[in-house]
Amino acid sequence: MIQIDEKGFYGKFGGAYIPEMLHPNIEELRENWEQIVASPDFQEEFQMLLRDFVGRPTPLYFASRLSEKHGAKIYLKREDLCHTGAHKVNNTVGQIILAKKLGKKRIIAETGAGQHGVATATVCALMGMDCTVYMGALDIQRQRPNVERMKILGAKVVPATSGSQTLKDATNEAMRQWINNPVDTHYIIGSVVGPHPYPEMVARFQSVISQEIKSQLLEKEGTPNPDIVIACVGGGSNAAGAFYHYYNVPQVRLIAAEAAGLGINSGKSAATTVLGTPGVLHGSKTLLMQTEDGQVVEPHSISAGLDYPGIGPVHAHLHDIGRAEFVAVEDEDAMKAGIELSRLEGIIPAIESAHAIHALNMIQYQKDDVIVINLSGRGDKDLETYIKWGGY
């Protein structure tokens, strides 16, 4: 059984490694979030917004031409059709309601590809709350459309100019800001990373993905269980959502596609389960890419959302016990997979999601196996990257 203990550990990974000044914030969340989320008034508002604002349930689409090419029954869970264009909004809706019930007036967030930032800015506009989003200066350049969307929605976008100027550094800046404003501010972490209770809380909000897959597959295939579920993993929120209701269903294979960047041994990679070792990053013990003396190694991926030097502790645990299989997808292969899906199915995927599409070429499966790929986001935000790459 995969479960989390009272201190926030999945096996040997997790916990809350935080400075003393953050202790009251984390304790307030830890002591209250489950009771609030379980309350009827929270659930009524959450479910209403998922339905009427986000547009859930998202379709489970049978990709007939992709299936024909690969010799399997391939379904795409269309999280790209969520309002804002990705799965991120499932979590931000849940956390904004929680923040309101905790009496918070101001929201901060970090973002990499910009989808979590847009989703946070969107729900802050919906709820009339002040919003500041921290984003790596490099990511601001390569995800300009999402930066402008956040600004249109009323959010302040603050560049992180330290380190690699990507997601890790944006997270550092957001945490620093939270330490300085502990009373009135809630930090909406966008992935299954950070100190307990964030990894489990984010996974719980995203678990609507696998909950829907089960009921939709039952209708389409007569069983709630596919043979394989595939999702990309940076921090890993979309994968946690797609895997959640299958953690303890051993006959369902869980495949996590990481970013190998320019190659695992190139020095320009984000393949954490291959290159990482146990350590503490952003408040939890997990697998991360680091030097022998514990300095974080800068990651690289062509996809801003996978450009992270660690993975969420739940994914580190799934890897540690062999429950999930991890594959490392290089930039070039992900881009080609994105074009392939566009040409075969008329769906331009986010480059993050394209990593999961390419995973089909890296695993063994039986003819007519039922495979669900979580299409975590749409490719609008990545058009500049597709254009610059030019391989189409």
PDB file of C-alpha atoms in Angstrom, residues 1-153:
ATOM      1  CA  MET A   1       0.000   0.000   0.000  1.00  0.00           C
ATOM      2  CA  ILE A   2       1.257   3.473  -0.897  1.00  0.00           C
ATOM      3  CA  GLN A   3       0.293   5.936   1.807  1.00  0.00           C
ATOM      4  CA  ILE A   4       1.650   8.949   3.611  1.00  0.00           C
ATOM      5  CA  ASP A   5       2.476   8.918   7.329  1.00  0.00           C
ATOM      6  CA  GLU A   6       1.592  11.614   9.866  1.00  0.00           C
ATOM      7  CA  LYS A   7       4.915  13.392   9.336  1.00  0.00           C
ATOM      8  CA  GLY A   8       4.367  13.588   5.594  1.00  0.00           C
ATOM      9  CA  PHE A   9       6.651  10.782   4.458  1.00  0.00           C
ATOM     10  CA  TYR A  10       6.053   8.376   1.587  1.00  0.00           C
ATOM     11  CA  GLY A  11       8.491   5.709   2.680  1.00  0.00           C
ATOM     12  CA  LYS A  12      11.814   7.496   3.125  1.00  0.00           C
ATOM     13  CA  PHE A  13      10.837  10.612   1.144  1.00  0.00           C
ATOM     14  CA  GLY A  14       8.832  13.677   2.161  1.00  0.00           C
ATOM     15  CA  GLY A  15       8.592  15.513   5.464  1.00  0.00           C
ATOM     16  CA  ALA A  16       8.813  19.214   6.227  1.00  0.00           C
ATOM     17  CA  TYR A  17      12.351  20.619   6.314  1.00  0.00           C
ATOM     18  CA  ILE A  18      11.590  24.279   6.888  1.00  0.00           C
ATOM     19  CA  PRO A  19      13.060  27.342   8.592  1.00  0.00           C
ATOM     20  CA  GLU A  20      11.595  28.224  11.969  1.00  0.00           C
ATOM     21  CA  MET A  21       9.873  31.309  10.545  1.00  0.00           C
ATOM     22  CA  LEU A  22       7.739  29.125   8.253  1.00  0.00           C
ATOM     23  CA  HIS A  23       6.686  26.755  11.012  1.00  0.00           C
ATOM     24  CA  PRO A  24       3.436  28.597  11.916  1.00  0.00           C
ATOM     25  CA  ASN A  25       2.314  28.703   8.261  1.00  0.00           C
ATOM     26  CA  ILE A  26       2.973  25.022   7.681  1.00  0.00           C
ATOM     27  CA  GLU A  27       1.419  23.993  10.997  1.00  0.00           C
ATOM     28  CA  GLU A  28      -1.707  26.019  10.225  1.00  0.00           C
ATOM     29  CA  LEU A  29      -2.050  24.199   6.906  1.00  0.00           C
ATOM     30  CA  ARG A  30      -1.196  20.780   8.333  1.00  0.00           C
ATOM     31  CA  GLU A  31      -3.707  21.065  11.158  1.00  0.00           C
ATOM     32  CA  ASN A  32      -6.598  22.407   9.095  1.00  0.00           C
ATOM     33  CA  TRP A  33      -6.459  21.459   5.419  1.00  0.00           C
ATOM     34  CA  GLU A  34      -7.965  17.954   5.539  1.00  0.00           C
ATOM     35  CA  GLN A  35     -10.866  19.005   7.762  1.00  0.00           C
ATOM     36  CA  ILE A  36     -11.610  22.019   5.546  1.00  0.00           C
ATOM     37  CA  VAL A  37     -11.373  20.041   2.305  1.00  0.00           C
ATOM     38  CA  ALA A  38     -13.668  17.325   3.662  1.00  0.00           C
ATOM     39  CA  SER A  39     -16.354  19.824   4.718  1.00  0.00           C
ATOM     40  CA  PRO A  40     -19.585  19.901   2.666  1.00  0.00           C
ATOM     41  CA  ASP A  41     -19.365  23.639   1.925  1.00  0.00           C
ATOM     42  CA  PHE A  42     -15.797  23.302   0.568  1.00  0.00           C
ATOM     43  CA  GLN A  43     -16.746  20.333  -1.585  1.00  0.00           C
ATOM     44  CA  GLU A  44     -19.861  22.045  -2.906  1.00  0.00           C
ATOM     45  CA  GLU A  45     -17.894  25.113  -4.024  1.00  0.00           C
ATOM     46  CA  PHE A  46     -14.940  23.058  -5.311  1.00  0.00           C
ATOM     47  CA  GLN A  47     -17.081  20.697  -7.379  1.00  0.00           C
ATOM     48  CA  MET A  48     -19.181  23.562  -8.747  1.00  0.00           C
ATOM     49  CA  LEU A  49     -16.087  25.465  -9.904  1.00  0.00           C
ATOM     50  CA  LEU A  50     -14.483  22.351 -11.397  1.00  0.00           C
ATOM     51  CA  ARG A  51     -17.678  21.785 -13.382  1.00  0.00           C
ATOM     52  CA  ASP A  52     -18.751  25.289 -14.361  1.00  0.00           C
ATOM     53  CA  PHE A  53     -15.469  27.235 -14.371  1.00  0.00           C
ATOM     54  CA  VAL A  54     -12.763  24.672 -15.214  1.00  0.00           C
ATOM     55  CA  GLY A  55     -14.964  22.631 -17.554  1.00  0.00           C
ATOM     56  CA  ARG A  56     -14.734  19.181 -15.938  1.00  0.00           C
ATOM     57  CA  PRO A  57     -14.985  16.348 -16.599  1.00  0.00           C
ATOM     58  CA  THR A  58     -12.364  16.581 -19.351  1.00  0.00           C
ATOM     59  CA  PRO A  59     -12.840  14.082 -22.201  1.00  0.00           C
ATOM     60  CA  LEU A  60     -11.078  10.732 -22.411  1.00  0.00           C
ATOM     61  CA  TYR A  61     -10.396  10.724 -26.139  1.00  0.00           C
ATOM     62  CA  PHE A  62      -9.654   7.577 -28.169  1.00  0.00           C
ATOM     63  CA  ALA A  63      -6.726   8.525 -30.424  1.00  0.00           C
ATOM     64  CA  SER A  64      -7.488   6.210 -33.342  1.00  0.00           C
ATOM     65  CA  ARG A  65      -4.630   7.153 -35.673  1.00  0.00           C
ATOM     66  CA  LEU A  66      -2.043   7.165 -32.875  1.00  0.00           C
ATOM     67  CA  SER A  67      -3.448   3.802 -31.769  1.00  0.00           C
ATOM     68  CA  GLU A  68      -3.149   2.392 -35.273  1.00  0.00           C
ATOM     69  CA  LYS A  69       0.469   3.474 -35.523  1.00  0.00           C
ATOM     70  CA  HIS A  70       1.492   1.960 -32.186  1.00  0.00           C
ATOM     71  CA  GLY A  71      -0.730  -1.133 -32.188  1.00  0.00           C
ATOM     72  CA  ALA A  72      -2.480  -0.367 -28.894  1.00  0.00           C
ATOM     73  CA  LYS A  73      -5.694   1.257 -27.714  1.00  0.00           C
ATOM     74  CA  ILE A  74      -4.467   4.717 -26.791  1.00  0.00           C
ATOM     75  CA  TYR A  75      -6.658   7.184 -24.941  1.00  0.00           C
ATOM     76  CA  LEU A  76      -5.704  10.793 -24.222  1.00  0.00           C
ATOM     77  CA  LYS A  77      -6.952  12.346 -20.992  1.00  0.00           C
ATOM     78  CA  ARG A  78      -7.638  15.852 -22.304  1.00  0.00           C
ATOM     79  CA  GLU A  79      -6.392  18.079 -19.477  1.00  0.00           C
ATOM     80  CA  ASP A  80      -5.389  20.481 -22.250  1.00  0.00           C
ATOM     81  CA  LEU A  81      -9.107  21.307 -22.514  1.00  0.00           C
ATOM     82  CA  CYS A  82      -9.293  22.650 -18.958  1.00  0.00           C
ATOM     83  CA  HIS A  83      -9.869  26.393 -18.648  1.00  0.00           C
ATOM     84  CA  THR A  84      -6.396  28.021 -18.847  1.00  0.00           C
ATOM     85  CA  GLY A  85      -5.074  25.132 -20.967  1.00  0.00           C
ATOM     86  CA  ALA A  86      -3.656  22.673 -18.453  1.00  0.00           C
ATOM     87  CA  HIS A  87      -4.321  20.561 -15.370  1.00  0.00           C
ATOM     88  CA  LYS A  88      -2.826  23.212 -13.064  1.00  0.00           C
ATOM     89  CA  VAL A  89      -6.177  24.930 -12.480  1.00  0.00           C
ATOM     90  CA  ASN A  90      -7.569  21.863 -10.630  1.00  0.00           C
ATOM     91  CA  ASN A  91      -5.112  22.570  -7.822  1.00  0.00           C
ATOM     92  CA  THR A  92      -5.330  26.363  -7.823  1.00  0.00           C
ATOM     93  CA  VAL A  93      -9.117  26.264  -7.488  1.00  0.00           C
ATOM     94  CA  GLY A  94      -8.792  23.956  -4.475  1.00  0.00           C
ATOM     95  CA  GLN A  95      -6.044  25.985  -2.826  1.00  0.00           C
ATOM     96  CA  ILE A  96      -7.731  29.367  -3.339  1.00  0.00           C
ATOM     97  CA  ILE A  97     -10.898  28.153  -1.582  1.00  0.00           C
ATOM     98  CA  LEU A  98      -8.710  26.760   1.213  1.00  0.00           C
ATOM     99  CA  ALA A  99      -6.814  30.060   1.494  1.00  0.00           C
ATOM    100  CA  LYS A 100     -10.079  31.989   1.775  1.00  0.00           C
ATOM    101  CA  LYS A 101     -11.291  29.717   4.558  1.00  0.00           C
ATOM    102  CA  LEU A 102      -7.970  30.259   6.376  1.00  0.00           C
ATOM    103  CA  GLY A 103      -8.562  34.018   6.187  1.00  0.00           C
ATOM    104  CA  LYS A 104      -5.710  34.815   3.781  1.00  0.00           C
ATOM    105  CA  LYS A 105      -5.867  37.999   1.704  1.00  0.00           C
ATOM    106  CA  ARG A 106      -2.879  37.627  -0.605  1.00  0.00           C
ATOM    107  CA  ILE A 107      -1.624  34.834  -2.860  1.00  0.00           C
ATOM    108  CA  ILE A 108       1.887  34.123  -4.095  1.00  0.00           C
ATOM    109  CA  ALA A 109       2.994  31.379  -6.471  1.00  0.00           C
ATOM    110  CA  GLU A 110       5.956  30.128  -8.488  1.00  0.00           C
ATOM    111  CA  THR A 111       5.746  29.060 -12.106  1.00  0.00           C
ATOM    112  CA  GLY A 112       7.973  27.456 -14.735  1.00  0.00           C
ATOM    113  CA  ALA A 113       6.135  27.041 -18.019  1.00  0.00           C
ATOM    114  CA  GLY A 114       3.687  29.665 -16.814  1.00  0.00           C
ATOM    115  CA  GLN A 115       0.617  27.424 -16.694  1.00  0.00           C
ATOM    116  CA  HIS A 116       0.521  27.336 -12.890  1.00  0.00           C
ATOM    117  CA  GLY A 117       1.060  31.090 -12.830  1.00  0.00           C
ATOM    118  CA  VAL A 118      -1.819  31.636 -15.245  1.00  0.00           C
ATOM    119  CA  ALA A 119      -4.038  29.247 -13.274  1.00  0.00           C
ATOM    120  CA  THR A 120      -3.197  31.080 -10.032  1.00  0.00           C
ATOM    121  CA  ALA A 121      -3.781  34.508 -11.574  1.00  0.00           C
ATOM    122  CA  THR A 122      -7.071  33.232 -12.985  1.00  0.00           C
ATOM    123  CA  VAL A 123      -8.507  32.058  -9.678  1.00  0.00           C
ATOM    124  CA  CYS A 124      -7.208  35.151  -7.886  1.00  0.00           C
ATOM    125  CA  ALA A 125      -9.119  37.281 -10.401  1.00  0.00           C
ATOM    126  CA  LEU A 126     -12.161  35.068  -9.840  1.00  0.00           C
ATOM    127  CA  MET A 127     -11.954  35.514  -6.066  1.00  0.00           C
ATOM    128  CA  GLY A 128     -10.739  39.139  -6.019  1.00  0.00           C
ATOM    129  CA  MET A 129      -7.431  38.366  -4.289  1.00  0.00           C
ATOM    130  CA  ASP A 130      -4.042  40.040  -4.696  1.00  0.00           C
ATOM    131  CA  CYS A 131      -1.649  37.849  -6.705  1.00  0.00           C
ATOM    132  CA  THR A 132       2.136  37.846  -7.174  1.00  0.00           C
ATOM    133  CA  VAL A 133       3.822  35.199  -9.335  1.00  0.00           C
ATOM    134  CA  TYR A 134       7.567  34.475  -9.279  1.00  0.00           C
ATOM    135  CA  MET A 135       9.017  33.218 -12.553  1.00  0.00           C
ATOM    136  CA  GLY A 136      12.568  32.580 -13.711  1.00  0.00           C
ATOM    137  CA  ALA A 137      13.905  35.331 -15.968  1.00  0.00           C
ATOM    138  CA  LEU A 138      14.778  32.733 -18.635  1.00  0.00           C
ATOM    139  CA  ASP A 139      11.276  31.260 -18.466  1.00  0.00           C
ATOM    140  CA  ILE A 140       9.786  34.752 -18.816  1.00  0.00           C
ATOM    141  CA  GLN A 141      11.613  35.030 -22.154  1.00  0.00           C
ATOM    142  CA  ARG A 142      10.544  31.621 -23.504  1.00  0.00           C
ATOM    143  CA  GLN A 143       6.962  31.698 -22.205  1.00  0.00           C
ATOM    144  CA  ARG A 144       6.035  35.287 -23.058  1.00  0.00           C
ATOM    145  CA  PRO A 145       2.358  34.599 -23.934  1.00  0.00           C
ATOM    146  CA  ASN A 146       1.715  33.202 -20.451  1.00  0.00           C
ATOM    147  CA  VAL A 147       3.477  36.175 -18.845  1.00  0.00           C
ATOM    148  CA  GLU A 148       1.148  38.540 -20.675  1.00  0.00           C
ATOM    149  CA  ARG A 149      -1.884  36.436 -19.728  1.00  0.00           C
ATOM    150  CA  MET A 150      -0.932  36.718 -16.052  1.00  0.00           C
ATOM    151  CA  LYS A 151      -0.577  40.484 -16.342  1.00  0.00           C
ATOM    152  CA  ILE A 152      -3.927  40.817 -18.133  1.00  0.00           C
ATOM    153  CA  LEU A 153      -5.504  38.864 -15.262  1.00  0.00           C
TER     154      LEU A 153
END
